């Protein structure tokens, strides 16, 4: 299920995020197509969460550059779209929850602990759907049923403490889709859950995409999760995109050495990773923002590293040949792309 | 990890902020002024001069003026500061010692001992501090030793609570459990593991306690149950000041301002210490 | 919840017994004991003194005296004042009103001010605004109550003549407005010095909540900032402030004593000072036990209220 018709819902170009002198993310380019699920993958410190928070204007004190354009749904939507970066809070705020929603990792703390589920849903519905009273009540129950809550009426009267982690994440998702957004940014939404619950929540997100045609940016460090949900995988390393590929192509043959290392190091995926019978490990760790050299940022950890050009020059994000005519592009950032081969 | 390195980092962080530097400078100056100043002044704190009563500040060489019987206010403020600072520091040292020992014991020995200690602390905390202080002061013979004693008696509970909470925390840490599992004697665990870990919290708490103790002394002395005239303390300087408020307001304003400033500086120092020891965390 | 409250009630009863012991021992440990006042009266002979001591039961062992005294305490007979033979409870009751007014008025001032200051400091953590708010808290925390009172008297009463400097009312002006004007300066004094208590707790609670995911989620779902602060943050930060009231009351009573002295306000703080002056021990003991009991009662009520208001603690 890739590359649906029409332009992308979100088009990010040259996104840069820095705090003072420290640059966390630079030159990020990626698109999210209508109804497409893009997995942003990387280790902690790679800049996945920071980028998505920056897009929504939720990073106070950060210097943000570049562009992130949100396109309206339907053929009648405005062609130019809405520039999110630099948009004043006053104009940005009404878009959050209505056009783009974001949910976070920990369902235990993502809901207000002293308000009932009903009150929290009604608040969002009043805000984004203009519903109140009976109508809001009915819609809230519908939403809870839609995200798979067994007793929606009863759930409305409960406070989050009475729900299990999986139930809470379902409620959080209900809140996020209440405004009918075109795009959902989910920041590690399954990481804090048990494995069986993880699978249920992933299933729910896929169902919602099928029902609502909602696009998703799915942030995860877990490649197994990404393989279960993503249409496309974007790998981040030290604040840069190092590979951007259709999921099938990525999991069949990742091209950038870092992606290969990640895949080899992912438990449960070693059968997919070509050639790796055992769980591999990636030596070292992501360099902190102020220790990034001029060359390839992965070079210090890379098995294929050569002093020249790897340590000297930053490789560009290039097309991996051959891309079929009109087929989805596969990009990777590596100077020795051709030598390393598939 | 050596203690010297830790305290060096703390010192650097503390003096990096304006609050830490200013409060240290002020406290150094006021201590110097109170303990050395009286020897440098031409007027004694108790020398009466009935020809120069109620002089306003800066008149006839009296920098802060004179009181109702012509005593130099600056000399009395400095002399009183000596008493107030002694009460603040000595009672804090004593209450920190008592509080640390009691708190560690309560934190280290769950069960009956802890229940007993927390019950005692809770009982003392039921009484409004000033009520307790005044009753104690009224019963005992007034004087410097008495006031140090009773201020200690009403302020050790705070430190004890901090020490207890920290001890319980440290005791639960894996490495302490490991040391205990290896059969280390209690004494070693207390002095090598627990004490160094809870020391920073206690130092912060003690610094804030000096501020509180100075205030408490001033209350008791102001109300007439603390340091007795003619001996001066920051509190009793304001004893009679209210009578002359209309005509000679500086008699009340100046000593009170010095109390407020000194207490504030100890509070600022405590806050700077806390920030330096545990950056970004608030109690 | 009931189990917890029963346990709390049990602990409070134990504390109450201990508190009464402390009060009793303190007074009887005095040189001269409760008899000191009588020993000073002119023409007192040792025979007469022994007679009085016997009449008061002071020649019996201390523990018997305590049991006798505490048994009467429990039945509401708190003894009589040495000064004018008024029952102690009546005396406390007569002075309680003035302290309650002062406490309530200062609470109305300090609570909203302290909470607002704490919230602002928590939301603007790390900025100049937070530093200013913290500075204000430190300054208010460091002001000696009596000095602040004196400064207010000098400025608002002596210089500007806006408010009277003391007493409940001006004789001959018994009107309500007159009473309020007399209440102004004492409650302003006590209120301002109580602000840091509320602000420091509020800042700690609100700061913790502000960093939590549900605040970020609300922002990410487009809830307006004012709604987040007023409807999400504030109620959650106010809940843990309810038990803080138990901490607040003792400091309020302490502050009230000093404030009442400066403003000649006839509350229970003044009563304690006067009774100490006259060595009126039944009243002193009564006041110590009464204030401690009040503190315990308030913390119990606060605990119950907290359980009723916080849905996480219910059921």
XYZ file of C-alpha atoms in Angstrom, chain A residues 53 57-58 89 93 96-97 100-102 104 106 109-115 123-124 127-128 159 161-162 175-176, chain C residues 212-225 227-228 231-233 235-236 239 310-315:
56
model
C 8.035 17.916 17.971
C 5.797 23.665 17.233
C 6.149 21.833 20.542
C 1.171 29.557 18.003
C -2.737 25.555 17.821
C -3.063 20.406 16.272
C -5.543 17.683 17.006
C -2.219 16.738 12.745
C -2.249 14.835 16.025
C 0.646 13.536 18.004
C 3.529 9.797 22.933
C 3.929 6.415 27.831
C 1.128 9.450 31.876
C -0.393 10.607 28.586
C -3.864 11.097 30.043
C -4.881 13.611 32.665
C -4.963 11.491 35.831
C -7.806 13.311 37.584
C -10.317 13.822 34.769
C -12.959 18.570 25.572
C -11.282 17.586 22.297
C -12.576 21.997 20.432
C -12.216 20.354 17.033
C -10.330 7.979 35.389
C -5.889 4.931 36.709
C -8.653 2.333 36.339
C -8.348 11.437 21.594
C -5.886 11.819 18.745
C 4.408 15.221 32.380
C 3.261 13.674 29.140
C -0.406 14.463 29.537
C 0.301 18.193 29.425
C 2.332 17.658 26.253
C -0.415 15.442 24.832
C -2.999 18.128 25.510
C -0.785 20.616 23.704
C -0.220 18.205 20.817
C -3.990 17.808 20.480
C -4.529 21.544 20.228
C -5.940 22.371 23.645
C -5.413 26.124 24.162
C -2.692 27.102 26.639
C -7.275 25.797 29.217
C -4.260 23.603 29.930
C -8.357 23.170 33.688
C -5.530 20.636 33.535
C -2.605 21.934 35.570
C -6.717 21.327 39.685
C -3.995 18.712 39.726
C -5.059 18.665 45.187
C -8.883 13.396 44.497
C -10.551 10.796 42.267
C -7.366 8.709 42.348
C -7.772 8.156 46.089
C -11.500 7.426 45.960
C -12.991 3.991 46.293
